[in-house]
């Protein structure tokens, strides 16, 4: 009886420990992540800069350590921001060109909608007079607002004012947040300099606060977390590349058979591949509206081609994402799938990355015996056989 009580007590303690860990993780990412993000990100970059800084310190005998730290931070910022600025600038110009191209194609939509409305009204003339009037009024009530929305010449002054007012409100909201963003960036850069310069002191301070058997814990966290981040980046880069190739090959095939012609295929494929990582937007955020517009423009072959592409990309994505991310993190695809789903539900888009990274970090420490949250799958069979053997011995 005592052994059973002890086992139950141990199980409850482990369960409470796991619940406490998960609760702390949830509270941190839900309420504290964005507050601490500038320091977390800059510390991560400071860790990356330690390798070149140590090489420089070795050659210079740590002379001008602070100067080299500042220079490395500046170089890192330039290396990150310069290509990012060029990419954003090129992307904006391309997006403007693509939008103009779509706007040109949509000029005939009001004419098409008017013609479609007229044909539907003619089609329902066989109905009795009372029913015909009701049906005609319903059709007109549906189509007339749509025609006005697409016809720029029929825009009302009130709608125009409302649109301008809404746009200005959005701009004001963005402008209000600019000081906060600038302050966050400046503080982040300063923190990055201090983290880079005093990295060893900071790590030693943290280690001094820990028990003797936990002194290497920060170093282990750094190794596991850094390794996990790079694996996640590689996994999602591979998923994006696969999606891009599917889109590019699909557009090329549709162009080859004469279904569609567009000089922006390469850029559109890159854009959709990036969008496909986002669960809210996804490839459907571009392909479905594009197919709808093609349908309205009576380009039925293009609409069907785009829908087929969307279905193929979605099916392949749903299959490869848990497998690629799971294999890269060393966990079962089912666990990865659950992590992606719960992450999305709990924390939104970022949760799709946060939860798998957290699972991988916990798994790494659980496998090394630093924490004991669950029995590793490779040891589960051995543990079950031991329990079965003990049960048989007790029975004898």
Coordinates of C-alpha atoms in Angstrom, one line a residue:
X1 CA 0.0 0.0 0.0
X2 CA 2.8 2.4 0.9
X3 CA 4.6 1.8 -2.4
X4 CA 1.4 2.6 -4.3
X5 CA 0.8 5.8 -2.3
X6 CA 4.4 6.8 -2.9
X7 CA 4.0 6.2 -6.7
X8 CA 0.8 8.3 -6.8
X9 CA 2.5 11.0 -4.8
X10 CA 5.5 11.0 -7.2
X11 CA 3.1 11.1 -10.2
X12 CA 1.2 14.1 -8.7
X13 CA 4.4 16.0 -8.0
X14 CA 5.6 15.4 -11.6
X15 CA 2.2 16.4 -12.9
X16 CA 2.2 19.6 -10.8
X17 CA 5.8 20.4 -11.9
X18 CA 4.9 20.0 -15.6
X19 CA 1.7 22.1 -15.1
X20 CA 3.8 24.9 -13.4
X21 CA 6.4 24.8 -16.2
X22 CA 3.7 25.1 -18.9
X23 CA 1.9 27.8 -17.0
X24 CA 5.1 29.9 -16.7
X25 CA 5.8 29.4 -20.4
X26 CA 2.3 30.5 -21.3
X27 CA 2.3 33.6 -19.0
X28 CA 5.7 34.6 -20.4
X29 CA 4.9 34.3 -24.1
X30 CA 1.3 35.7 -23.6
X31 CA 2.1 38.7 -21.5
X32 CA 5.9 39.3 -21.2
X33 CA 7.4 38.3 -24.5
X34 CA 6.8 41.6 -26.4
X35 CA 7.9 43.6 -23.3
X36 CA 11.2 41.7 -23.1
X37 CA 11.6 41.1 -26.9
X38 CA 14.2 43.9 -27.5
X39 CA 16.5 42.3 -24.8
X40 CA 15.9 38.7 -25.8
X41 CA 16.6 39.4 -29.5
X42 CA 19.7 41.6 -28.8
X43 CA 21.1 39.0 -26.4
X44 CA 20.6 36.3 -29.1
X45 CA 22.6 38.5 -31.6
X46 CA 25.2 39.2 -28.9
X47 CA 25.7 35.4 -28.5
X48 CA 26.3 35.1 -32.2
X49 CA 28.9 37.9 -32.1
X50 CA 30.9 36.2 -29.4
X51 CA 32.7 33.9 -31.9
X52 CA 34.2 36.7 -34.0
X53 CA 34.8 38.9 -30.9
X54 CA 36.8 36.1 -29.1
X55 CA 39.0 35.6 -32.2
X56 CA 39.7 39.4 -32.3
X57 CA 40.4 39.4 -28.5
X58 CA 42.8 36.5 -29.0
X59 CA 44.8 38.3 -31.6
X60 CA 44.8 41.7 -29.8
X61 CA 45.1 40.4 -26.2
X62 CA 41.7 42.0 -25.4
X63 CA 43.0 45.4 -26.2
X64 CA 40.2 47.8 -27.2
X65 CA 37.6 45.1 -26.3
X66 CA 34.9 47.7 -26.0
X67 CA 35.7 49.4 -29.3
X68 CA 35.6 46.1 -31.2
X69 CA 32.3 45.2 -29.5
X70 CA 30.7 48.4 -30.7
X71 CA 32.2 48.0 -34.2
X72 CA 30.9 44.4 -34.5
X73 CA 27.4 45.5 -33.4
X74 CA 27.4 48.3 -36.0
X75 CA 28.6 45.9 -38.7
X76 CA 26.0 43.4 -37.7
X77 CA 23.2 46.0 -37.9
X78 CA 24.4 47.2 -41.3
X79 CA 24.6 43.6 -42.6
X80 CA 21.1 43.0 -41.4
X81 CA 19.4 46.3 -42.2
X82 CA 21.0 47.1 -45.6
X83 CA 19.8 44.0 -47.5
X84 CA 16.5 44.2 -45.6
X85 CA 16.0 47.8 -46.7
X86 CA 16.8 46.9 -50.3
X87 CA 14.5 43.9 -50.3
X88 CA 11.6 45.9 -48.8
X89 CA 12.2 48.8 -51.3
X90 CA 12.2 46.3 -54.2
X91 CA 9.2 44.5 -52.9
X92 CA 7.2 47.7 -52.5
X93 CA 7.9 48.8 -56.1
X94 CA 7.0 45.3 -57.3
X95 CA 3.8 45.3 -55.3
X96 CA 2.8 48.7 -56.7
X97 CA 3.4 47.3 -60.2
X98 CA 1.4 44.2 -59.6
X99 CA -1.5 46.2 -58.0
X100 CA -1.5 48.5 -61.0
X101 CA -1.6 45.5 -63.3
X102 CA -4.6 43.9 -61.4
X103 CA -6.3 47.3 -61.3
X104 CA -6.1 47.6 -65.1
X105 CA -7.6 44.1 -65.5
X106 CA -10.4 45.0 -63.1
X107 CA -11.6 48.1 -65.1
X108 CA -14.2 46.0 -66.9
X109 CA -15.8 44.5 -63.8
X110 CA -18.6 47.1 -63.4
X111 CA -19.6 46.4 -67.1
X112 CA -19.5 42.7 -66.5
X113 CA -21.6 42.9 -63.3
X114 CA -24.2 45.1 -65.0
X115 CA -24.5 42.6 -67.9
X116 CA -24.7 39.6 -65.5
X117 CA -27.4 41.4 -63.5
X118 CA -29.4 42.1 -66.7
X119 CA -29.1 38.4 -67.8
X120 CA -30.3 37.1 -64.4
X121 CA -33.3 39.5 -64.4
X122 CA -34.2 38.3 -67.9
X123 CA -33.9 34.7 -66.7
X124 CA -36.5 35.1 -63.9
X125 CA -39.2 36.7 -66.1
X126 CA -41.0 33.4 -66.4
X127 CA -42.0 33.7 -62.7
X128 CA -45.4 35.1 -61.7
X129 CA -45.5 38.9 -61.4
X130 CA -45.4 39.2 -57.6
X131 CA -42.5 36.7 -57.4
X132 CA -40.7 38.3 -60.3
X133 CA -40.8 41.7 -58.7
X134 CA -39.5 40.3 -55.4
X135 CA -36.7 38.3 -57.1
X136 CA -35.7 41.2 -59.3
X137 CA -35.5 43.6 -56.3
X138 CA -33.4 41.0 -54.5
X139 CA -31.0 40.7 -57.5
X140 CA -30.7 44.4 -57.9
X141 CA -30.1 44.9 -54.1
X142 CA -27.3 42.4 -54.4
X143 CA -25.6 43.7 -57.6
X144 CA -26.1 47.5 -57.4
X145 CA -23.8 48.0 -54.3
X146 CA -21.1 45.8 -55.9
X147 CA -21.2 47.8 -59.2
X148 CA -20.9 51.0 -57.2
X149 CA -18.0 49.6 -55.2
X150 CA -16.1 48.7 -58.4
X151 CA -17.0 51.8 -60.4
X152 CA -14.8 54.7 -59.4
X153 CA -16.9 57.2 -61.3
X154 CA -19.9 56.4 -59.1
X155 CA -18.1 56.9 -55.8
X156 CA -20.1 59.2 -53.5
X157 CA -18.5 62.1 -51.7
X158 CA -19.5 60.7 -48.4
X159 CA -17.9 57.4 -49.2
X160 CA -14.8 59.2 -50.4
X161 CA -14.6 61.3 -47.2
X162 CA -15.1 58.1 -45.1
X163 CA -12.3 56.3 -46.9
X164 CA -10.0 59.3 -46.5
X165 CA -10.9 59.7 -42.8
X166 CA -10.3 56.0 -42.3
X167 CA -6.9 56.1 -44.0
X168 CA -5.9 59.2 -42.0
X169 CA -6.9 57.5 -38.8
X170 CA -4.7 54.5 -39.7
X171 CA -1.8 56.8 -40.5
X172 CA -2.3 58.7 -37.2
X173 CA -2.3 55.4 -35.3
X174 CA 1.0 54.3 -37.0
X175 CA 2.6 57.7 -36.4
X176 CA 1.6 57.5 -32.7
X177 CA 3.5 54.2 -32.4
X178 CA 6.6 55.5 -34.2
X179 CA 8.2 57.0 -31.0
X180 CA 7.6 53.8 -29.1
X181 CA 9.2 51.8 -32.0
X182 CA 12.2 54.2 -32.3
X183 CA 12.8 54.0 -28.5
X184 CA 12.6 50.2 -28.6
X185 CA 15.1 50.1 -31.4
X186 CA 17.5 52.5 -29.7
X187 CA 17.3 50.7 -26.4
X188 CA 17.8 47.4 -28.2
X189 CA 21.0 48.6 -30.0
X190 CA 22.4 49.9 -26.7
X191 CA 21.5 46.7 -24.9
X192 CA 23.1 44.7 -27.8
X193 CA 26.4 46.6 -27.2
X194 CA 26.4 46.0 -23.5
X195 CA 25.4 42.3 -24.0
X196 CA 28.3 41.9 -26.5
X197 CA 30.9 43.7 -24.5
X198 CA 30.0 42.2 -21.0
X199 CA 28.7 38.8 -22.2
X200 CA 31.2 36.8 -20.0
X201 CA 30.4 38.9 -16.9
X202 CA 26.7 38.5 -17.4
X203 CA 27.0 34.7 -17.8
X204 CA 29.2 34.5 -14.7
X205 CA 26.7 36.5 -12.7
X206 CA 23.9 34.2 -13.7
X207 CA 25.9 31.1 -12.9
X208 CA 26.8 32.5 -9.5
X209 CA 23.1 32.6 -8.6
X210 CA 22.6 28.9 -9.4
X211 CA 23.3 25.8 -7.3
X212 CA 26.6 24.0 -7.9
X213 CA 25.0 21.3 -10.0
X214 CA 23.1 23.8 -12.2
X215 CA 26.1 26.1 -13.0
X216 CA 26.3 25.0 -16.6
X217 CA 22.6 25.4 -17.1
X218 CA 22.8 28.8 -19.0
X219 CA 25.4 27.4 -21.4
X220 CA 23.3 24.4 -22.1
X221 CA 20.2 26.6 -22.6
X222 CA 22.2 28.7 -25.1
X223 CA 23.4 25.6 -27.0
X224 CA 20.0 24.0 -27.2
X225 CA 18.1 27.1 -27.9
X226 CA 20.5 28.4 -30.6
X227 CA 20.5 24.9 -32.2
X228 CA 16.7 24.8 -32.2
X229 CA 16.4 28.3 -33.7
X230 CA 18.7 27.4 -36.6
X231 CA 16.9 24.1 -37.2
X232 CA 13.5 26.0 -37.3
X233 CA 14.9 28.5 -39.7
X234 CA 16.2 25.8 -42.0
X235 CA 12.9 23.8 -41.8
X236 CA 10.7 26.8 -42.7
X237 CA 13.2 28.0 -45.4
X238 CA 12.8 24.5 -47.0
X239 CA 9.0 24.7 -46.8
X240 CA 9.1 28.2 -48.4
X241 CA 11.4 26.9 -51.1
X242 CA 9.1 23.9 -51.9
X243 CA 6.0 26.2 -52.0
X244 CA 7.9 28.7 -54.3
X245 CA 8.9 25.8 -56.7
X246 CA 5.3 24.6 -56.7
X247 CA 4.0 28.1 -57.6
X248 CA 6.7 28.8 -60.2
X249 CA 6.2 25.4 -61.9
X250 CA 2.4 25.9 -61.8
X251 CA 2.6 29.4 -63.3
X252 CA 5.0 28.2 -65.9
X253 CA 2.7 25.3 -66.9
X254 CA -0.3 27.6 -67.1
X255 CA 1.7 30.1 -69.2
X256 CA 2.9 27.2 -71.4
X257 CA -0.6 26.0 -72.2
X258 CA -1.8 29.6 -72.9
X259 CA -4.0 29.9 -69.8
X260 CA -2.3 33.0 -68.4
X261 CA 0.4 35.5 -69.2
X262 CA 2.1 37.7 -66.6
X263 CA 5.6 39.1 -66.4
X264 CA 5.6 39.1 -62.6
X265 CA 5.4 35.3 -62.1
X266 CA 8.7 35.1 -60.3
X267 CA 7.9 37.9 -57.9
X268 CA 4.4 36.7 -57.3
X269 CA 5.7 33.2 -56.5
X270 CA 8.1 34.6 -54.0
X271 CA 5.4 36.7 -52.4
X272 CA 2.9 33.9 -52.1
X273 CA 5.6 31.5 -50.7
X274 CA 6.3 34.1 -47.9
X275 CA 2.5 34.6 -47.3
X276 CA 2.1 30.8 -47.1
X277 CA 4.1 30.7 -43.9
X278 CA 1.4 32.9 -42.3
X279 CA -1.6 30.9 -41.2
X280 CA -4.0 33.9 -41.4
X281 CA -3.0 34.8 -45.0
X282 CA -1.5 31.7 -46.5
X283 CA -1.3 31.0 -50.2
X284 CA -5.1 31.2 -50.3
X285 CA -4.9 34.9 -49.3
X286 CA -3.6 35.6 -52.8
X287 CA -4.7 32.7 -55.0
X288 CA -8.4 32.6 -54.0
X289 CA -9.1 36.3 -54.6
X290 CA -7.1 36.1 -57.8
X291 CA -9.2 33.1 -58.9
X292 CA -12.4 35.0 -57.9
X293 CA -11.4 38.0 -60.0
X294 CA -10.5 35.7 -62.9
X295 CA -14.0 34.1 -62.6
X296 CA -15.7 37.5 -62.7
X297 CA -13.6 38.5 -65.8
X298 CA -14.9 35.2 -67.4
X299 CA -11.4 33.8 -67.5
X300 CA -12.6 30.5 -66.3
X301 CA -9.5 28.5 -67.3
X302 CA -7.2 30.7 -65.2
X303 CA -9.6 30.6 -62.3
X304 CA -9.7 26.8 -62.4
X305 CA -5.9 26.7 -62.7
X306 CA -5.4 28.9 -59.7
X307 CA -7.8 26.9 -57.5
X308 CA -6.1 23.6 -58.5
X309 CA -2.7 25.2 -57.6
X310 CA -4.1 26.3 -54.2
X311 CA -5.5 22.8 -53.5
X312 CA -2.2 21.1 -54.4
X313 CA -0.1 23.6 -52.4
X314 CA -2.4 23.3 -49.3
X315 CA -2.4 19.5 -49.4
X316 CA 1.4 19.2 -49.8
X317 CA 2.0 21.9 -47.1
X318 CA -0.3 20.1 -44.6
X319 CA 1.7 16.9 -45.1
X320 CA 5.3 18.2 -45.3
X321 CA 5.2 20.9 -42.5
X322 CA 4.8 18.5 -39.5
X323 CA 7.2 16.1 -41.0
X324 CA 10.0 18.6 -42.0
X325 CA 9.7 20.6 -38.7
X326 CA 9.3 17.4 -36.7
X327 CA 12.4 15.7 -38.3
X328 CA 14.5 18.9 -37.8
X329 CA 13.5 19.2 -34.2
X330 CA 13.8 15.4 -33.5
X331 CA 10.1 15.0 -32.4
X332 CA 7.3 13.0 -33.9
X333 CA 5.3 14.8 -36.6
X334 CA 2.1 14.4 -34.6
X335 CA 3.7 16.3 -31.7
X336 CA 4.8 19.0 -34.1
X337 CA 1.3 19.2 -35.6
X338 CA -0.2 19.6 -32.1
X339 CA 2.4 22.2 -31.3
X340 CA 1.7 24.2 -34.4
X341 CA -2.1 24.1 -33.7
X342 CA -1.9 24.9 -30.0
X343 CA 0.7 27.6 -30.7
X344 CA -1.6 29.2 -33.3
X345 CA -4.6 29.1 -31.0
X346 CA -2.8 30.3 -27.9
X347 CA -0.3 32.9 -29.2
X348 CA -1.3 33.6 -32.8
X349 CA 1.1 33.5 -35.7
X350 CA 4.3 33.6 -33.5
X351 CA 2.9 30.6 -31.5
X352 CA 3.6 28.4 -34.5
X353 CA 7.3 29.0 -33.9
X354 CA 7.3 29.5 -30.1
X355 CA 5.6 26.2 -29.1
X356 CA 7.7 23.9 -31.3
X357 CA 10.9 25.7 -30.1
X358 CA 9.7 25.3 -26.5
X359 CA 8.9 21.6 -27.0
X360 CA 12.3 21.0 -28.5
X361 CA 14.1 22.8 -25.6
X362 CA 12.1 20.8 -23.0
X363 CA 12.8 17.6 -25.0
X364 CA 16.6 18.3 -25.0
X365 CA 16.7 18.8 -21.3
X366 CA 14.4 15.8 -20.6
X367 CA 16.6 13.6 -22.8
X368 CA 19.8 14.7 -20.9
X369 CA 18.1 14.1 -17.5
X370 CA 18.2 17.7 -16.5
X371 CA 14.4 17.6 -16.0
X372 CA 12.0 14.7 -15.8
X373 CA 8.8 15.5 -17.5
X374 CA 8.1 12.3 -19.5
X375 CA 9.7 9.0 -20.4
X376 CA 11.5 9.4 -23.8
X377 CA 9.9 7.3 -26.6
X378 CA 13.1 5.2 -27.1
X379 CA 13.1 4.3 -23.4
X380 CA 9.3 3.7 -23.1
X381 CA 9.5 0.1 -24.2
X382 CA 12.2 -0.7 -21.7
X383 CA 10.3 1.0 -18.9
X384 CA 7.1 -0.9 -19.8
X385 CA 8.9 -4.2 -19.8
X386 CA 10.5 -3.4 -16.4
X387 CA 7.1 -2.6 -15.0
X388 CA 5.6 -5.8 -16.4
X389 CA 8.5 -7.8 -15.0
X390 CA 8.1 -6.2 -11.5
X391 CA 4.3 -6.9 -11.6
X392 CA 5.0 -10.6 -12.4
X393 CA 7.6 -10.9 -9.7
X394 CA 5.2 -9.3 -7.1
X395 CA 2.4 -11.7 -8.3
X396 CA 4.8 -14.7 -7.7

